[in-house]
mmCIF file of C-alpha atoms and ligand atoms in Angstrom:
data_model
loop_
_atom_site.group_PDB
_atom_site.id
_atom_site.type_symbol
_atom_site.label_atom_id
_atom_site.label_comp_id
_atom_site.label_asym_id
_atom_site.label_seq_id
_atom_site.Cartn_x
_atom_site.Cartn_y
_atom_site.Cartn_z
ATOM 1 C CA UNK A 221 -71.400 -150.214 48.296
ATOM 2 C CA UNK A 222 -69.477 -147.169 49.411
ATOM 3 C CA UNK A 223 -67.293 -147.282 46.322
ATOM 4 C CA UNK A 224 -70.131 -147.492 43.936
ATOM 5 C CA UNK A 225 -71.568 -144.488 45.727
ATOM 6 C CA UNK A 226 -68.777 -142.522 45.191
ATOM 7 C CA UNK A 227 -68.981 -143.221 41.870
ATOM 8 C CA UNK A 228 -72.250 -142.221 41.531
ATOM 9 C CA UNK A 229 -71.398 -138.820 42.822
ATOM 10 C CA UNK A 230 -68.232 -138.115 40.371
ATOM 11 C CA UNK A 231 -70.611 -139.209 37.536
ATOM 12 C CA UNK A 232 -72.800 -136.462 38.694
ATOM 13 C CA UNK A 233 -70.288 -134.039 39.066
ATOM 14 C CA UNK A 234 -68.761 -135.102 35.791
ATOM 15 C CA UNK A 235 -72.665 -133.894 34.653
ATOM 16 C CA UNK A 236 -72.439 -130.554 36.104
ATOM 17 C CA UNK A 237 -72.916 -128.516 33.114
ATOM 18 C CA UNK A 238 -75.609 -130.727 31.678
ATOM 19 C CA UNK A 239 -77.499 -130.352 34.658
ATOM 20 C CA UNK A 240 -77.153 -127.097 35.285
ATOM 21 C CA UNK A 241 -77.998 -126.020 31.567
ATOM 22 C CA UNK A 242 -81.505 -128.006 32.338
ATOM 23 C CA UNK A 243 -81.622 -125.931 35.260
ATOM 24 C CA UNK A 244 -81.213 -122.308 34.016
ATOM 25 C CA UNK A 245 -82.835 -123.263 30.880
ATOM 26 C CA UNK A 246 -86.260 -123.838 32.545
ATOM 27 C CA UNK A 247 -85.804 -120.960 34.723
ATOM 28 C CA UNK A 248 -85.381 -118.994 31.968
ATOM 29 C CA UNK A 249 -88.291 -120.298 29.913
ATOM 30 C CA UNK A 250 -91.017 -120.310 33.000
ATOM 31 C CA UNK A 251 -94.083 -122.292 31.702
ATOM 32 C CA UNK A 252 -97.190 -122.755 33.643
ATOM 33 C CA UNK A 253 -99.157 -125.768 34.866
ATOM 34 C CA UNK A 254 -100.200 -127.744 31.568
ATOM 35 C CA UNK A 255 -98.084 -125.564 29.348
ATOM 36 C CA UNK A 256 -94.773 -126.934 30.230
ATOM 37 C CA UNK A 257 -93.995 -127.843 26.577
ATOM 38 C CA UNK A 258 -90.258 -126.494 26.197
ATOM 39 C CA UNK A 259 -89.721 -127.968 29.508
ATOM 40 C CA UNK A 260 -90.827 -131.632 28.640
ATOM 41 C CA UNK A 261 -89.364 -131.519 24.958
ATOM 42 C CA UNK A 262 -85.649 -130.463 27.138
ATOM 43 C CA UNK A 263 -85.926 -133.792 29.825
ATOM 44 C CA UNK A 264 -87.346 -136.047 27.430
ATOM 45 C CA UNK A 265 -84.731 -135.529 24.923
ATOM 46 C CA UNK A 266 -81.972 -135.487 27.246
ATOM 47 C CA UNK A 267 -83.388 -138.523 29.156
ATOM 48 C CA UNK A 268 -83.746 -140.252 25.829
ATOM 49 C CA UNK A 269 -80.049 -139.628 24.845
ATOM 50 C CA UNK A 270 -79.278 -141.943 27.747
ATOM 51 C CA UNK A 271 -81.158 -144.666 26.860
ATOM 52 C CA UNK A 272 -84.265 -143.757 28.654
ATOM 53 C CA UNK A 273 -87.498 -145.352 26.821
ATOM 54 C CA UNK A 274 -89.576 -142.200 26.701
ATOM 55 C CA UNK A 275 -93.525 -142.165 26.892
ATOM 56 C CA UNK A 276 -95.404 -138.751 26.521
ATOM 57 C CA UNK A 277 -99.092 -137.762 27.138
ATOM 58 C CA UNK A 278 -99.216 -139.923 30.230
ATOM 59 C CA UNK A 279 -102.469 -140.011 31.638
ATOM 60 C CA UNK A 280 -103.757 -138.074 28.961
ATOM 61 C CA UNK A 281 -101.756 -134.828 30.391
ATOM 62 C CA UNK A 282 -99.841 -133.240 27.318
ATOM 63 C CA UNK A 283 -97.057 -132.316 29.445
ATOM 64 C CA UNK A 284 -96.916 -135.361 31.222
ATOM 65 C CA UNK A 285 -94.210 -138.018 30.600
ATOM 66 C CA UNK A 286 -92.459 -141.397 31.749
ATOM 67 C CA UNK A 287 -88.971 -142.265 30.836
ATOM 68 C CA UNK A 288 -87.762 -145.911 31.650
ATOM 69 C CA UNK A 289 -84.387 -147.359 31.901
ATOM 70 C CA UNK A 290 -83.893 -151.341 32.575
ATOM 71 C CA UNK A 291 -80.913 -152.396 34.299
ATOM 72 C CA UNK A 292 -80.611 -156.528 33.828
ATOM 73 C CA UNK A 293 -83.677 -158.572 34.811
ATOM 74 C CA UNK A 294 -86.095 -158.151 37.859
ATOM 75 C CA UNK A 295 -85.084 -156.254 40.645
ATOM 76 C CA UNK A 296 -86.880 -153.126 42.320
ATOM 77 C CA UNK A 297 -88.495 -150.502 40.379
ATOM 78 C CA UNK A 298 -88.028 -147.317 41.578
ATOM 79 C CA UNK A 299 -89.788 -143.839 40.530
ATOM 80 C CA UNK A 300 -87.921 -140.408 40.405
ATOM 81 C CA UNK A 301 -90.798 -137.820 40.042
ATOM 82 C CA UNK A 302 -90.038 -134.331 38.947
ATOM 83 C CA UNK A 303 -92.164 -131.189 38.685
ATOM 84 C CA UNK A 304 -91.170 -128.423 36.394
ATOM 85 C CA UNK A 305 -94.088 -125.767 36.098
ATOM 86 C CA UNK A 306 -93.361 -121.974 36.978
ATOM 87 C CA UNK A 307 -96.165 -119.749 38.666
ATOM 88 C CA UNK A 308 -98.004 -117.667 36.514
ATOM 89 C CA UNK A 309 -96.884 -113.843 36.438
ATOM 90 C CA UNK A 310 -93.748 -114.476 38.785
ATOM 91 C CA UNK A 311 -91.761 -117.602 37.173
ATOM 92 C CA UNK A 312 -89.997 -120.006 39.299
ATOM 93 C CA UNK A 313 -90.903 -119.101 42.556
ATOM 94 C CA UNK A 314 -91.560 -122.443 44.103
ATOM 95 C CA UNK A 315 -87.882 -124.130 42.455
ATOM 96 C CA UNK A 316 -89.804 -126.720 40.374
ATOM 97 C CA UNK A 317 -87.150 -126.206 37.863
ATOM 98 C CA UNK A 318 -84.526 -127.430 40.498
ATOM 99 C CA UNK A 319 -86.404 -130.301 40.400
ATOM 100 C CA UNK A 320 -86.391 -131.288 37.108
ATOM 101 C CA UNK A 321 -82.676 -130.902 36.780
ATOM 102 C CA UNK A 322 -81.649 -132.921 39.817
ATOM 103 C CA UNK A 323 -84.001 -135.771 38.994
ATOM 104 C CA UNK A 324 -82.643 -136.059 35.252
ATOM 105 C CA UNK A 325 -79.408 -135.918 36.486
ATOM 106 C CA UNK A 326 -80.038 -138.377 39.250
ATOM 107 C CA UNK A 327 -81.529 -140.826 37.120
ATOM 108 C CA UNK A 328 -79.116 -140.519 33.894
ATOM 109 C CA UNK A 329 -76.164 -141.008 36.876
ATOM 110 C CA UNK A 330 -77.708 -144.176 38.042
ATOM 111 C CA UNK A 331 -77.925 -145.658 34.683
ATOM 112 C CA UNK A 332 -74.214 -145.613 34.415
ATOM 113 C CA UNK A 333 -73.487 -147.018 37.902
ATOM 114 C CA UNK A 334 -75.781 -149.556 38.595
ATOM 115 C CA UNK A 335 -73.407 -152.358 37.210
ATOM 116 C CA UNK A 336 -75.085 -155.863 37.567
ATOM 117 C CA UNK A 337 -77.426 -154.739 39.997
ATOM 118 C CA UNK A 338 -80.941 -155.536 38.290
ATOM 119 C CA UNK A 339 -83.393 -152.633 38.626
ATOM 120 C CA UNK A 340 -85.714 -150.451 36.800
ATOM 121 C CA UNK A 341 -85.470 -146.718 36.671
ATOM 122 C CA UNK A 342 -88.480 -144.687 35.876
ATOM 123 C CA UNK A 343 -88.491 -141.038 35.616
ATOM 124 C CA UNK A 344 -92.131 -139.212 35.557
ATOM 125 C CA UNK A 345 -92.740 -135.795 34.542
ATOM 126 C CA UNK A 346 -95.532 -134.431 36.635
ATOM 127 C CA UNK A 347 -96.926 -131.152 35.174
ATOM 128 C CA UNK A 348 -98.844 -128.141 36.903
ATOM 129 C CA UNK A 349 -98.345 -129.024 40.514
ATOM 130 C CA UNK A 350 -99.359 -125.344 41.310
ATOM 131 C CA UNK A 351 -102.678 -125.410 39.415
ATOM 132 C CA UNK A 352 -104.345 -128.300 38.495
ATOM 133 C CA UNK A 353 -102.292 -131.205 40.359
ATOM 134 C CA UNK A 354 -100.851 -133.402 37.507
ATOM 135 C CA UNK A 355 -99.843 -136.136 39.733
ATOM 136 C CA UNK A 356 -104.083 -136.468 40.803
ATOM 137 C CA UNK A 357 -105.237 -138.071 37.328
ATOM 138 C CA UNK A 358 -102.050 -139.659 37.077
ATOM 139 C CA UNK A 359 -102.606 -141.860 40.084
ATOM 140 C CA UNK A 360 -106.082 -142.302 39.267
ATOM 141 C CA UNK A 361 -105.088 -143.977 36.031
ATOM 142 C CA UNK A 362 -102.851 -146.134 38.089
ATOM 143 C CA UNK A 363 -99.708 -144.746 36.802
ATOM 144 C CA UNK A 364 -97.568 -145.331 39.827
ATOM 145 C CA UNK A 365 -99.245 -148.479 41.198
ATOM 146 C CA UNK A 366 -96.105 -150.819 40.384
ATOM 147 C CA UNK A 367 -93.492 -148.817 41.744
ATOM 148 C CA UNK A 368 -91.777 -150.022 44.619
ATOM 149 C CA UNK A 369 -90.711 -146.427 46.076
ATOM 150 C CA UNK A 370 -91.613 -142.914 44.713
ATOM 151 C CA UNK A 371 -88.979 -140.427 45.451
ATOM 152 C CA UNK A 372 -88.974 -136.708 44.547
ATOM 153 C CA UNK A 373 -87.093 -133.567 45.764
ATOM 154 C CA UNK A 374 -88.167 -129.836 46.589
ATOM 155 C CA UNK A 375 -86.169 -127.025 46.985
ATOM 156 C CA UNK A 376 -86.405 -125.466 50.288
ATOM 157 C CA UNK A 377 -84.979 -123.106 53.198
ATOM 158 C CA UNK A 378 -83.630 -126.375 55.082
ATOM 159 C CA UNK A 379 -82.539 -129.708 54.147
ATOM 160 C CA UNK A 380 -85.304 -131.998 55.439
ATOM 161 C CA UNK A 381 -88.223 -134.127 54.775
ATOM 162 C CA UNK A 382 -91.902 -133.782 54.796
ATOM 163 C CA UNK A 383 -93.400 -135.508 58.161
ATOM 164 C CA UNK A 384 -96.918 -134.944 56.949
ATOM 165 C CA UNK A 385 -99.010 -132.784 54.633
ATOM 166 C CA UNK A 386 -102.526 -131.669 54.659
ATOM 167 C CA UNK A 387 -105.432 -133.312 52.778
ATOM 168 C CA UNK A 388 -107.195 -130.362 51.128
ATOM 169 C CA UNK A 389 -109.927 -129.433 48.977
ATOM 170 C CA UNK A 390 -109.954 -126.281 46.680
ATOM 171 C CA UNK A 391 -113.695 -124.652 45.773
ATOM 172 C CA UNK A 392 -115.080 -121.912 43.786
ATOM 173 C CA UNK A 393 -118.174 -121.035 45.623
ATOM 174 C CA UNK A 394 -120.128 -118.894 42.789
ATOM 175 C CA UNK A 395 -123.222 -117.048 43.832
ATOM 176 C CA UNK A 396 -125.771 -115.807 41.516
ATOM 177 C CA UNK A 397 -128.216 -112.792 42.073
ATOM 178 C CA UNK A 398 -130.332 -110.748 39.889
ATOM 179 C CA UNK A 399 -128.850 -107.116 38.503
ATOM 180 C CA UNK A 400 -130.879 -103.870 38.801
ATOM 181 C CA UNK A 401 -130.083 -100.224 38.958
ATOM 182 C CA UNK A 402 -128.617 -99.677 42.864
ATOM 183 C CA UNK A 403 -130.444 -95.953 43.080
ATOM 184 C CA UNK A 404 -133.395 -96.427 40.816
ATOM 185 C CA UNK A 405 -134.505 -100.201 41.699
ATOM 186 C CA UNK A 406 -132.474 -101.916 44.312
ATOM 187 C CA UNK A 407 -135.588 -103.443 45.310
ATOM 188 C CA UNK A 408 -135.507 -105.643 41.850
ATOM 189 C CA UNK A 409 -131.918 -106.451 42.498
ATOM 190 C CA UNK A 410 -130.683 -109.816 44.137
ATOM 191 C CA UNK A 411 -126.848 -108.902 45.257
ATOM 192 C CA UNK A 412 -124.480 -112.013 44.661
ATOM 193 C CA UNK A 413 -122.060 -110.028 46.561
ATOM 194 C CA UNK A 414 -124.178 -110.350 49.637
ATOM 195 C CA UNK A 415 -124.212 -113.977 49.082
ATOM 196 C CA UNK A 416 -120.228 -114.048 49.173
ATOM 197 C CA UNK A 417 -120.165 -111.681 52.125
ATOM 198 C CA UNK A 418 -122.232 -113.465 54.296
ATOM 199 C CA UNK A 419 -120.644 -116.675 53.235
ATOM 200 C CA UNK A 420 -117.331 -115.455 54.019
ATOM 201 C CA UNK A 421 -118.570 -114.375 57.525
ATOM 202 C CA UNK A 422 -120.086 -117.838 58.089
ATOM 203 C CA UNK A 423 -116.662 -119.375 57.303
ATOM 204 C CA UNK A 424 -114.885 -117.088 59.985
ATOM 205 C CA UNK A 425 -117.419 -118.094 62.679
ATOM 206 C CA UNK A 426 -116.877 -121.895 61.770
ATOM 207 C CA UNK A 427 -113.114 -121.307 61.694
ATOM 208 C CA UNK A 428 -113.014 -120.494 65.532
ATOM 209 C CA UNK A 429 -114.820 -124.077 66.080
ATOM 210 C CA UNK A 430 -112.740 -126.727 64.181
ATOM 211 C CA UNK A 431 -109.986 -129.213 65.167
ATOM 212 C CA UNK A 432 -106.439 -126.728 65.455
ATOM 213 C CA UNK A 433 -104.892 -128.908 62.280
ATOM 214 C CA UNK A 434 -107.942 -127.610 60.228
ATOM 215 C CA UNK A 435 -107.285 -124.889 57.804
ATOM 216 C CA UNK A 436 -110.186 -122.914 56.132
ATOM 217 C CA UNK A 437 -108.851 -119.640 54.226
ATOM 218 C CA UNK A 438 -110.404 -117.889 51.119
ATOM 219 C CA UNK A 439 -110.365 -114.852 49.104
ATOM 220 C CA UNK A 440 -113.253 -112.993 46.998
ATOM 221 C CA UNK A 441 -112.415 -113.429 43.480
ATOM 222 C CA UNK A 442 -115.194 -111.645 41.841
ATOM 223 C CA UNK A 443 -116.937 -108.883 43.752
ATOM 224 C CA UNK A 444 -119.247 -107.352 41.051
ATOM 225 C CA UNK A 445 -118.696 -104.818 38.309
ATOM 226 C CA UNK A 446 -119.448 -101.496 39.413
ATOM 227 C CA UNK A 447 -121.211 -99.647 42.584
ATOM 228 C CA UNK A 448 -124.407 -98.501 40.719
ATOM 229 C CA UNK A 449 -125.230 -102.379 39.380
ATOM 230 C CA UNK A 450 -126.335 -104.778 41.702
ATOM 231 C CA UNK A 451 -123.723 -107.648 41.402
ATOM 232 C CA UNK A 452 -125.435 -110.414 39.636
ATOM 233 C CA UNK A 453 -122.561 -112.541 39.861
ATOM 234 C CA UNK A 454 -119.708 -112.649 42.597
ATOM 235 C CA UNK A 455 -117.176 -115.583 43.767
ATOM 236 C CA UNK A 456 -114.915 -116.631 46.591
ATOM 237 C CA UNK A 457 -112.195 -119.362 46.087
ATOM 238 C CA UNK A 458 -111.332 -121.323 49.030
ATOM 239 C CA UNK A 459 -108.913 -123.925 50.659
ATOM 240 C CA UNK A 460 -109.874 -126.357 53.397
ATOM 241 C CA UNK A 461 -107.247 -128.749 54.993
ATOM 242 C CA UNK A 462 -106.997 -131.052 57.670
ATOM 243 C CA UNK A 463 -104.622 -133.755 58.845
ATOM 244 C CA UNK A 464 -106.468 -136.574 57.448
ATOM 245 C CA UNK A 465 -109.034 -137.234 54.674
ATOM 246 C CA UNK A 466 -111.635 -138.406 57.025
ATOM 247 C CA UNK A 467 -112.078 -135.356 59.279
ATOM 248 C CA UNK A 468 -111.704 -133.242 56.415
ATOM 249 C CA UNK A 469 -114.709 -134.545 54.612
ATOM 250 C CA UNK A 470 -116.789 -133.467 58.139
ATOM 251 C CA UNK A 471 -115.730 -130.215 57.941
ATOM 252 C CA UNK A 472 -116.605 -129.739 54.242
ATOM 253 C CA UNK A 473 -119.982 -130.595 55.304
ATOM 254 C CA UNK A 474 -120.150 -127.704 57.899
ATOM 255 C CA UNK A 475 -118.637 -125.541 55.048
ATOM 256 C CA UNK A 476 -120.896 -126.621 52.289
ATOM 257 C CA UNK A 477 -123.815 -125.710 54.781
ATOM 258 C CA UNK A 478 -122.422 -122.253 55.954
ATOM 259 C CA UNK A 479 -122.071 -121.510 52.076
ATOM 260 C CA UNK A 480 -125.536 -122.438 51.263
ATOM 261 C CA UNK A 481 -126.930 -120.965 54.377
ATOM 262 C CA UNK A 482 -125.603 -117.540 53.272
ATOM 263 C CA UNK A 483 -127.292 -118.215 49.722
ATOM 264 C CA UNK A 484 -130.631 -119.034 51.419
ATOM 265 C CA UNK A 485 -130.354 -115.755 53.663
ATOM 266 C CA UNK A 486 -129.520 -113.455 50.836
ATOM 267 C CA UNK A 487 -131.980 -115.128 48.026
ATOM 268 C CA UNK A 488 -129.160 -115.680 45.637
ATOM 269 C CA UNK A 489 -128.214 -119.084 44.760
ATOM 270 C CA UNK A 490 -124.758 -120.551 44.730
ATOM 271 C CA UNK A 491 -122.690 -123.650 43.046
ATOM 272 C CA UNK A 492 -119.998 -125.310 44.497
ATOM 273 C CA UNK A 493 -117.354 -126.049 42.255
ATOM 274 C CA UNK A 494 -114.311 -128.378 43.462
ATOM 275 C CA UNK A 495 -111.224 -127.395 41.834
ATOM 276 C CA UNK A 496 -108.957 -129.819 43.145
ATOM 277 C CA UNK A 497 -108.447 -132.408 46.007
ATOM 278 C CA UNK A 498 -105.219 -133.947 47.291
ATOM 279 C CA UNK A 499 -104.826 -136.049 50.105
ATOM 280 C CA UNK A 500 -102.578 -136.166 53.339
ATOM 281 C CA UNK A 501 -99.149 -137.904 52.813
ATOM 282 C CA UNK A 502 -98.651 -141.451 53.959
ATOM 283 C CA UNK A 503 -95.517 -141.571 56.007
ATOM 284 C CA UNK A 504 -92.806 -143.673 55.944
ATOM 285 C CA UNK A 505 -90.122 -142.748 58.863
ATOM 286 C CA UNK A 506 -87.644 -145.311 57.260
ATOM 287 C CA UNK A 507 -87.863 -143.905 53.770
ATOM 288 C CA UNK A 508 -87.662 -140.465 55.030
ATOM 289 C CA UNK A 509 -84.426 -141.411 57.290
ATOM 290 C CA UNK A 510 -82.766 -142.673 53.997
ATOM 291 C CA UNK A 511 -83.208 -139.694 52.299
ATOM 292 C CA UNK A 512 -81.867 -137.533 55.169
ATOM 293 C CA UNK A 513 -78.993 -139.883 55.596
ATOM 294 C CA UNK A 514 -78.162 -139.928 51.766
ATOM 295 C CA UNK A 515 -78.779 -135.943 52.126
ATOM 296 C CA UNK A 516 -76.042 -135.910 55.015
ATOM 297 C CA UNK A 517 -73.892 -138.165 53.024
ATOM 298 C CA UNK A 518 -74.031 -136.159 49.648
ATOM 299 C CA UNK A 519 -73.062 -133.024 52.078
ATOM 300 C CA UNK A 520 -76.143 -131.260 52.188
ATOM 301 C CA UNK A 521 -76.416 -128.497 54.408
ATOM 302 C CA UNK A 522 -79.002 -127.166 57.259
ATOM 303 C CA UNK A 523 -79.990 -130.160 57.855
ATOM 304 C CA UNK A 524 -83.292 -130.393 59.872
ATOM 305 C CA UNK A 525 -85.876 -132.868 61.413
ATOM 306 C CA UNK A 526 -88.748 -133.727 59.391
ATOM 307 C CA UNK A 527 -91.279 -130.783 58.872
ATOM 308 C CA UNK A 528 -94.424 -130.701 61.017
ATOM 309 C CA UNK A 529 -95.769 -127.417 59.744
ATOM 310 C CA UNK A 530 -96.877 -127.989 55.876
ATOM 311 C CA UNK A 531 -99.209 -127.335 53.376
ATOM 312 C CA UNK A 532 -100.493 -130.086 50.580
ATOM 313 C CA UNK A 533 -99.044 -131.303 47.535
ATOM 314 C CA UNK A 534 -100.282 -133.594 44.907
ATOM 315 C CA UNK A 535 -97.539 -136.253 45.667
ATOM 316 C CA UNK A 536 -99.421 -137.188 48.928
ATOM 317 C CA UNK A 537 -101.746 -138.595 46.475
ATOM 318 C CA UNK A 538 -98.997 -140.884 45.114
ATOM 319 C CA UNK A 539 -98.050 -142.071 48.928
ATOM 320 C CA UNK A 540 -101.643 -143.456 49.189
ATOM 321 C CA UNK A 541 -100.610 -145.958 46.428
ATOM 322 C CA UNK A 542 -96.797 -146.720 46.700
ATOM 323 C CA UNK A 543 -94.616 -145.741 50.083
ATOM 324 C CA UNK A 544 -92.838 -142.379 48.719
ATOM 325 C CA UNK A 545 -90.972 -139.654 50.347
ATOM 326 C CA UNK A 546 -89.759 -136.044 49.408
ATOM 327 C CA UNK A 547 -86.563 -134.582 50.440
ATOM 328 C CA UNK A 548 -86.296 -130.875 50.911
ATOM 329 C CA UNK A 549 -82.942 -129.241 49.994
ATOM 330 C CA UNK A 550 -81.629 -125.821 51.115
ATOM 331 C CA UNK A 551 -80.938 -123.146 49.164
ATOM 332 C CA UNK A 552 -82.615 -119.963 50.386
ATOM 333 C CA UNK A 553 -81.785 -118.414 53.810
ATOM 334 C CA UNK A 554 -83.946 -119.866 56.756
ATOM 335 C CA UNK A 555 -87.133 -118.355 56.989
ATOM 336 C CA UNK A 556 -87.780 -117.209 53.348
ATOM 337 C CA UNK A 557 -90.852 -118.266 51.867
ATOM 338 C CA UNK A 558 -91.663 -119.704 48.447
ATOM 339 C CA UNK A 559 -93.529 -118.050 46.129
ATOM 340 C CA UNK A 560 -91.343 -114.875 46.445
ATOM 341 C CA UNK A 561 -89.049 -113.176 44.263
ATOM 342 C CA UNK A 562 -86.243 -114.189 46.665
ATOM 343 C CA UNK A 563 -86.977 -117.795 45.652
ATOM 344 C CA UNK A 564 -86.989 -117.060 41.931
ATOM 345 C CA UNK A 565 -83.511 -115.473 42.272
ATOM 346 C CA UNK A 566 -82.034 -117.889 44.098
ATOM 347 C CA UNK A 567 -83.124 -120.424 41.919
ATOM 348 C CA UNK A 568 -80.357 -119.526 39.616
ATOM 349 C CA UNK A 569 -77.828 -118.325 42.138
ATOM 350 C CA UNK A 570 -74.456 -120.286 43.311
ATOM 351 C CA UNK A 571 -76.488 -121.733 46.320
ATOM 352 C CA UNK A 572 -79.375 -122.825 43.676
ATOM 353 C CA UNK A 573 -77.016 -124.687 41.553
ATOM 354 C CA UNK A 574 -74.971 -126.174 44.623
ATOM 355 C CA UNK A 575 -78.321 -127.512 45.995
ATOM 356 C CA UNK A 576 -79.272 -128.954 42.590
ATOM 357 C CA UNK A 577 -76.253 -130.749 42.444
ATOM 358 C CA UNK A 578 -76.593 -132.012 45.949
ATOM 359 C CA UNK A 579 -80.123 -133.097 45.493
ATOM 360 C CA UNK A 580 -79.102 -135.169 42.668
ATOM 361 C CA UNK A 581 -76.502 -137.037 44.716
ATOM 362 C CA UNK A 582 -78.838 -137.687 47.497
ATOM 363 C CA UNK A 583 -81.785 -138.782 45.313
ATOM 364 C CA UNK A 584 -79.438 -140.983 43.346
ATOM 365 C CA UNK A 585 -78.027 -142.465 46.338
ATOM 366 C CA UNK A 586 -81.200 -142.957 47.991
ATOM 367 C CA UNK A 587 -81.981 -145.112 44.806
ATOM 368 C CA UNK A 588 -79.047 -146.897 44.908
ATOM 369 C CA UNK A 589 -79.597 -147.998 48.643
ATOM 370 C CA UNK A 590 -83.247 -149.341 47.770
ATOM 371 C CA UNK A 591 -81.550 -151.506 44.662
ATOM 372 C CA UNK A 592 -78.768 -152.338 46.501
ATOM 373 C CA UNK A 593 -80.844 -153.701 49.774
ATOM 374 C CA UNK A 594 -83.340 -155.810 49.492
ATOM 375 C CA UNK A 595 -83.602 -155.807 53.452
ATOM 376 C CA UNK A 596 -84.304 -152.400 53.462
ATOM 377 C CA UNK A 597 -86.681 -152.074 50.749
ATOM 378 C CA UNK A 598 -88.875 -154.868 52.590
ATOM 379 C CA UNK A 599 -88.647 -152.922 55.738
ATOM 380 C CA UNK A 600 -90.053 -149.656 54.179
ATOM 381 C CA UNK A 601 -92.957 -151.894 52.479
ATOM 382 C CA UNK A 602 -93.818 -153.356 55.993
ATOM 383 C CA UNK A 603 -93.796 -150.256 57.335
ATOM 384 C CA UNK A 604 -95.747 -148.673 54.532
ATOM 385 C CA UNK A 605 -98.354 -151.527 54.616
ATOM 386 C CA UNK A 606 -99.150 -150.763 58.461
ATOM 387 C CA UNK A 607 -99.333 -146.808 58.038
ATOM 388 C CA UNK A 608 -101.522 -146.870 55.093
ATOM 389 C CA UNK A 609 -103.966 -148.783 56.620
ATOM 390 C CA UNK A 610 -104.046 -146.928 59.962
HETATM 391 ZN ZN1 LIG B 1658 -93.590 -126.670 44.865
#
C-alpha cells in the first residue's frame, strides 16, 4: 500500500506544471458564482483528456459538472468536490482556484495508480459557493446520493479539518412605505427606513437572549435615496446561524416576529426573502482523522486539531446525504483571514503552489486508503449512520 501511495505522490509531482497552470489560470481569470465558464472549460478539458467521462449542466446549473472514471468493476465510489468561484470585486480571496487545481490533480493521479483495485472516481464541479450555493440544488437533485464518501479541500491558515460548521439562513428583509416630501408633507409619508432601523434594533435585543452558538448579523443594504424624500423602499440583509437546524428554526421564528413587529410599529410592510439555507455539517471523526493522517503523510505544514469555530458551508448539505469531510491546507500565516487581499496574493505565491500540491497528495492518498481498505470504509459508514441520526 505504501508503495502505491508513493507512486501517487510521484505522479502528482510529475504533473506539477499542469496542476499549477490550472491554479494560476483560474486565479488570473476570476469568475463569480454561476459565471465560472472558463474554469469549467479548463477543468473538464483536462479531465476528459485523462479518460474521464464529462457531464455538464449538472442539476440544471450551467457551471456545474461531473467527471467519472471507472476502474474495474464495482468497488467504492469516491466523490471529489471542487469549487472555483471568485469574490465579486476582489478575485480569488477564498482560494477556490486552489481546490480546482488540487482536486483535478488528485483525480487524474488516482486514475493512473489504482492498478487492479476496482473503484469509481467522480469529480464534481460545484459552482457559486460564495453566492447562491451550487451544492444545495445539486444535493436536492440527488446528485451525490450514490457516493460512498465525498471529499474536498479548502485553503486555510493552518492544516486541519472542519469539526463542525453552522446551519445558516440568509435573508433579505424588504420594507415598503410611502414616499412624500420630507419637509412639505412628512405626514403623508411612511418611512421604509424606519422599519429597517426598528428591525435592526429589535434584532440587536434578540442577539442578547439566544444560545451562545447562535449568530445573528446583518447590514442595511438600502436606506433610501435622499434626505428630503421619505424612503418608500429600504432593505437589510441578515445571516442567522446555529449549531443545528432544529434550534436554528426556533430562532428564525423569533427573528421573523421581530422583523414583522417592526413593520407593524412603523406602518410599513415587510417581505422576508430567503436567499440561501445551509445545514450544519455532520461530523465523522474517522473520516476527519483519515484526511489529517494523509495530510501529515503528504508533508502538509501547521497541522492543527479540528476547527471548532467555523462559519457555514454548502458542503454541509452534502454531508446530510453521504459521509463527507473537508481538508483545510495551510498557505497563509496563522490568523490571516480569508476574503482579503492577502489571500488573493498568496493564491499564486510559492506557499500557495506548495499547498496545492500537498492538498492533491493528501486528497488522493485519502481516496486511495478508502478504496484499498474496505474495513475502513465500513467503519466510516457505521459512524456516519449514527451521527446522521443523532
Ligand atoms: Zn471558501
